[in-house]
């Protein structure tokens, strides 16, 4: 009797193992199956879901640059591959002349993701939307999250954090026009003094000051206020403050040069 019970139990266990193996094998084959003739897929990888809220802080620039990751469903290749993006006009409320993007982007060789980069000019009053959709091309087909909506919130152009260092140098309160002139002369250094631009400005402060850090490039000095650290204090005074001072002398409509400490002293 005990022997029969043991054999029955053994038989049931074998049957369960066979059934489980068959089920697992079938699932495994379906999961790993890959059609080499089918295009790889691409999908947006937004921060949360298919709507991304953009609340970036303005650093004194009206036009802002954003990016969104695009991931690949498939295998990496040893060459660059293009994916295509288009704007969904029916869901986009920002005017066409207020944004720009590359409709053909790349997933680099040996990578499984790329980036959609776009720029837009913000509104100070209106919340706007900008919707992109992945489009099938010779390399990829859209799968899963193939559309993303950017909600662009309004904000006003304002003084960047690092401007406090310029109060003692430029004297004038921050204004959009003064900010524009500052960067005009800052970027001119690339042509007039390429060594200074490469070694100090671009590599440390950044093209548009995006690398500026408190404690590294500027600091608070007791009884003096915020100041640039050496050598940026002298470099900015010589190559930016002086041409700005001369410009304001010649163009008083842009600002009062007398409010600036004389950068030649």
PDB file of N, CA and C in Angstrom, residues 98-146:
ATOM      1  N   UNK A  98       8.606  79.876 -32.704  1.00  0.00           N
ATOM      2  CA  UNK A  98       9.115  79.967 -31.341  1.00  0.00           C
ATOM      3  C   UNK A  98       9.798  78.683 -30.881  1.00  0.00           C
ATOM      4  N   UNK A  99      10.004  77.728 -31.793  1.00  0.00           N
ATOM      5  CA  UNK A  99      10.748  76.521 -31.430  1.00  0.00           C
ATOM      6  C   UNK A  99      11.482  75.989 -32.650  1.00  0.00           C
ATOM      7  N   UNK A 100      12.497  75.182 -32.406  1.00  0.00           N
ATOM      8  CA  UNK A 100      13.249  74.552 -33.492  1.00  0.00           C
ATOM      9  C   UNK A 100      13.766  73.205 -33.007  1.00  0.00           C
ATOM     10  N   UNK A 101      13.928  72.266 -33.943  1.00  0.00           N
ATOM     11  CA  UNK A 101      14.434  70.939 -33.605  1.00  0.00           C
ATOM     12  C   UNK A 101      14.959  70.270 -34.855  1.00  0.00           C
ATOM     13  N   UNK A 102      15.762  69.223 -34.659  1.00  0.00           N
ATOM     14  CA  UNK A 102      16.249  68.417 -35.764  1.00  0.00           C
ATOM     15  C   UNK A 102      15.292  67.249 -35.950  1.00  0.00           C
ATOM     16  N   UNK A 103      14.654  67.156 -37.106  1.00  0.00           N
ATOM     17  CA  UNK A 103      13.669  66.087 -37.306  1.00  0.00           C
ATOM     18  C   UNK A 103      14.321  64.727 -37.532  1.00  0.00           C
ATOM     19  N   UNK A 104      15.601  64.720 -37.829  1.00  0.00           N
ATOM     20  CA  UNK A 104      16.329  63.465 -37.974  1.00  0.00           C
ATOM     21  C   UNK A 104      17.474  63.431 -36.966  1.00  0.00           C
ATOM     22  N   UNK A 105      17.407  62.493 -36.017  1.00  0.00           N
ATOM     23  CA  UNK A 105      18.393  62.379 -34.952  1.00  0.00           C
ATOM     24  C   UNK A 105      19.073  61.014 -35.055  1.00  0.00           C
ATOM     25  N   UNK A 106      20.045  60.774 -34.177  1.00  0.00           N
ATOM     26  CA  UNK A 106      20.856  59.562 -34.286  1.00  0.00           C
ATOM     27  C   UNK A 106      20.903  58.766 -32.988  1.00  0.00           C
ATOM     28  N   UNK A 107      20.930  57.453 -33.158  1.00  0.00           N
ATOM     29  CA  UNK A 107      21.378  56.554 -32.101  1.00  0.00           C
ATOM     30  C   UNK A 107      22.788  56.128 -32.511  1.00  0.00           C
ATOM     31  N   UNK A 108      23.804  56.545 -31.736  1.00  0.00           N
ATOM     32  CA  UNK A 108      25.188  56.306 -32.152  1.00  0.00           C
ATOM     33  C   UNK A 108      25.537  54.813 -32.209  1.00  0.00           C
ATOM     34  N   UNK A 109      26.605  54.522 -32.893  1.00  0.00           N
ATOM     35  CA  UNK A 109      27.096  53.151 -33.000  1.00  0.00           C
ATOM     36  C   UNK A 109      27.359  52.570 -31.622  1.00  0.00           C
ATOM     37  N   UNK A 110      26.973  51.307 -31.457  1.00  0.00           N
ATOM     38  CA  UNK A 110      27.179  50.548 -30.221  1.00  0.00           C
ATOM     39  C   UNK A 110      26.409  51.103 -29.019  1.00  0.00           C
ATOM     40  N   UNK A 111      25.398  51.948 -29.275  1.00  0.00           N
ATOM     41  CA  UNK A 111      24.545  52.478 -28.214  1.00  0.00           C
ATOM     42  C   UNK A 111      23.106  52.019 -28.446  1.00  0.00           C
ATOM     43  N   UNK A 112      22.329  52.060 -27.398  1.00  0.00           N
ATOM     44  CA  UNK A 112      20.915  51.676 -27.503  1.00  0.00           C
ATOM     45  C   UNK A 112      19.992  52.849 -27.227  1.00  0.00           C
ATOM     46  N   UNK A 113      20.522  54.066 -27.250  1.00  0.00           N
ATOM     47  CA  UNK A 113      19.680  55.235 -27.041  1.00  0.00           C
ATOM     48  C   UNK A 113      20.299  56.446 -27.739  1.00  0.00           C
ATOM     49  N   UNK A 114      19.472  57.433 -27.995  1.00  0.00           N
ATOM     50  CA  UNK A 114      19.905  58.701 -28.569  1.00  0.00           C
ATOM     51  C   UNK A 114      19.089  59.819 -27.953  1.00  0.00           C
ATOM     52  N   UNK A 115      19.206  61.028 -28.521  1.00  0.00           N
ATOM     53  CA  UNK A 115      18.536  62.185 -27.932  1.00  0.00           C
ATOM     54  C   UNK A 115      17.809  62.999 -28.986  1.00  0.00           C
ATOM     55  N   UNK A 116      16.605  63.440 -28.618  1.00  0.00           N
ATOM     56  CA  UNK A 116      15.909  64.465 -29.387  1.00  0.00           C
ATOM     57  C   UNK A 116      16.228  65.789 -28.712  1.00  0.00           C
ATOM     58  N   UNK A 117      16.851  66.704 -29.442  1.00  0.00           N
ATOM     59  CA  UNK A 117      17.189  68.026 -28.905  1.00  0.00           C
ATOM     60  C   UNK A 117      16.299  69.079 -29.558  1.00  0.00           C
ATOM     61  N   UNK A 118      15.783  69.991 -28.753  1.00  0.00           N
ATOM     62  CA  UNK A 118      14.968  71.066 -29.311  1.00  0.00           C
ATOM     63  C   UNK A 118      15.165  72.327 -28.479  1.00  0.00           C
ATOM     64  N   UNK A 119      14.885  73.468 -29.105  1.00  0.00           N
ATOM     65  CA  UNK A 119      14.964  74.765 -28.437  1.00  0.00           C
ATOM     66  C   UNK A 119      13.632  75.474 -28.582  1.00  0.00           C
ATOM     67  N   UNK A 120      13.320  76.294 -27.586  1.00  0.00           N
ATOM     68  CA  UNK A 120      12.083  77.059 -27.687  1.00  0.00           C
ATOM     69  C   UNK A 120      12.241  78.391 -26.964  1.00  0.00           C
ATOM     70  N   UNK A 121      11.450  79.359 -27.383  1.00  0.00           N
ATOM     71  CA  UNK A 121      11.417  80.660 -26.733  1.00  0.00           C
ATOM     72  C   UNK A 121      10.199  80.687 -25.827  1.00  0.00           C
ATOM     73  N   UNK A 122      10.431  80.900 -24.545  1.00  0.00           N
ATOM     74  CA  UNK A 122       9.345  80.793 -23.587  1.00  0.00           C
ATOM     75  C   UNK A 122       8.409  81.997 -23.665  1.00  0.00           C
ATOM     76  N   UNK A 123       7.238  81.835 -23.097  1.00  0.00           N
ATOM     77  CA  UNK A 123       6.281  82.925 -22.952  1.00  0.00           C
ATOM     78  C   UNK A 123       6.271  83.370 -21.495  1.00  0.00           C
ATOM     79  N   UNK A 124       6.100  84.665 -21.272  1.00  0.00           N
ATOM     80  CA  UNK A 124       6.040  85.169 -19.906  1.00  0.00           C
ATOM     81  C   UNK A 124       4.643  85.032 -19.311  1.00  0.00           C
ATOM     82  N   UNK A 125       3.653  84.714 -20.141  1.00  0.00           N
ATOM     83  CA  UNK A 125       2.275  84.693 -19.657  1.00  0.00           C
ATOM     84  C   UNK A 125       1.550  83.380 -19.906  1.00  0.00           C
ATOM     85  N   UNK A 126       1.847  82.695 -20.998  1.00  0.00           N
ATOM     86  CA  UNK A 126       1.037  81.541 -21.411  1.00  0.00           C
ATOM     87  C   UNK A 126       1.745  80.220 -21.161  1.00  0.00           C
ATOM     88  N   UNK A 127       0.956  79.217 -20.770  1.00  0.00           N
ATOM     89  CA  UNK A 127       1.438  77.839 -20.723  1.00  0.00           C
ATOM     90  C   UNK A 127       1.220  77.230 -22.104  1.00  0.00           C
ATOM     91  N   UNK A 128       2.268  76.696 -22.687  1.00  0.00           N
ATOM     92  CA  UNK A 128       2.222  76.200 -24.064  1.00  0.00           C
ATOM     93  C   UNK A 128       2.531  74.709 -24.095  1.00  0.00           C
ATOM     94  N   UNK A 129       2.185  74.079 -25.197  1.00  0.00           N
ATOM     95  CA  UNK A 129       2.475  72.655 -25.372  1.00  0.00           C
ATOM     96  C   UNK A 129       3.247  72.441 -26.660  1.00  0.00           C
ATOM     97  N   UNK A 130       4.118  71.434 -26.637  1.00  0.00           N
ATOM     98  CA  UNK A 130       4.897  71.044 -27.815  1.00  0.00           C
ATOM     99  C   UNK A 130       4.932  69.522 -27.835  1.00  0.00           C
ATOM    100  N   UNK A 131       4.333  68.921 -28.863  1.00  0.00           N
ATOM    101  CA  UNK A 131       4.161  67.468 -28.919  1.00  0.00           C
ATOM    102  C   UNK A 131       4.967  66.904 -30.081  1.00  0.00           C
ATOM    103  N   UNK A 132       5.778  65.899 -29.781  1.00  0.00           N
ATOM    104  CA  UNK A 132       6.582  65.220 -30.791  1.00  0.00           C
ATOM    105  C   UNK A 132       6.112  63.776 -30.949  1.00  0.00           C
ATOM    106  N   UNK A 133       6.289  63.262 -32.170  1.00  0.00           N
ATOM    107  CA  UNK A 133       5.923  61.882 -32.462  1.00  0.00           C
ATOM    108  C   UNK A 133       7.032  61.228 -33.278  1.00  0.00           C
ATOM    109  N   UNK A 134       7.392  60.004 -32.888  1.00  0.00           N
ATOM    110  CA  UNK A 134       8.375  59.238 -33.658  1.00  0.00           C
ATOM    111  C   UNK A 134       7.723  58.712 -34.928  1.00  0.00           C
ATOM    112  N   UNK A 135       8.481  58.751 -36.018  1.00  0.00           N
ATOM    113  CA  UNK A 135       7.971  58.335 -37.322  1.00  0.00           C
ATOM    114  C   UNK A 135       8.826  57.185 -37.852  1.00  0.00           C
ATOM    115  N   UNK A 136       8.210  56.220 -38.464  1.00  0.00           N
ATOM    116  CA  UNK A 136       8.961  55.094 -39.025  1.00  0.00           C
ATOM    117  C   UNK A 136       9.845  55.566 -40.171  1.00  0.00           C
ATOM    118  N   UNK A 137      11.057  55.031 -40.209  1.00  0.00           N
ATOM    119  CA  UNK A 137      11.955  55.313 -41.326  1.00  0.00           C
ATOM    120  C   UNK A 137      12.671  54.029 -41.725  1.00  0.00           C
ATOM    121  N   UNK A 138      13.750  54.129 -42.469  1.00  0.00           N
ATOM    122  CA  UNK A 138      14.441  52.930 -42.951  1.00  0.00           C
ATOM    123  C   UNK A 138      15.085  52.126 -41.828  1.00  0.00           C
ATOM    124  N   UNK A 139      15.357  52.761 -40.703  1.00  0.00           N
ATOM    125  CA  UNK A 139      16.069  52.088 -39.620  1.00  0.00           C
ATOM    126  C   UNK A 139      15.169  51.590 -38.494  1.00  0.00           C
ATOM    127  N   UNK A 140      14.137  52.364 -38.149  1.00  0.00           N
ATOM    128  CA  UNK A 140      13.357  52.056 -36.950  1.00  0.00           C
ATOM    129  C   UNK A 140      11.861  52.169 -37.196  1.00  0.00           C
ATOM    130  N   UNK A 141      11.119  51.509 -36.313  1.00  0.00           N
ATOM    131  CA  UNK A 141       9.658  51.647 -36.265  1.00  0.00           C
ATOM    132  C   UNK A 141       9.280  52.050 -34.842  1.00  0.00           C
ATOM    133  N   UNK A 142       8.318  52.967 -34.693  1.00  0.00           N
ATOM    134  CA  UNK A 142       7.903  53.388 -33.350  1.00  0.00           C
ATOM    135  C   UNK A 142       7.206  52.245 -32.611  1.00  0.00           C
ATOM    136  N   UNK A 143       7.505  52.094 -31.337  1.00  0.00           N
ATOM    137  CA  UNK A 143       6.840  51.098 -30.493  1.00  0.00           C
ATOM    138  C   UNK A 143       6.543  51.728 -29.140  1.00  0.00           C
ATOM    139  N   UNK A 144       5.505  51.248 -28.491  1.00  0.00           N
ATOM    140  CA  UNK A 144       5.140  51.671 -27.139  1.00  0.00           C
ATOM    141  C   UNK A 144       5.001  53.186 -27.055  1.00  0.00           C
ATOM    142  N   UNK A 145       5.854  53.868 -26.266  1.00  0.00           N
ATOM    143  CA  UNK A 145       5.726  55.312 -26.054  1.00  0.00           C
ATOM    144  C   UNK A 145       6.316  56.064 -27.247  1.00  0.00           C
ATOM    145  N   UNK A 146       5.514  56.258 -28.274  1.00  0.00           N
ATOM    146  CA  UNK A 146       6.001  56.868 -29.511  1.00  0.00           C
ATOM    147  C   UNK A 146       5.641  58.343 -29.610  1.00  0.00           C
TER     148      UNK A 146
END
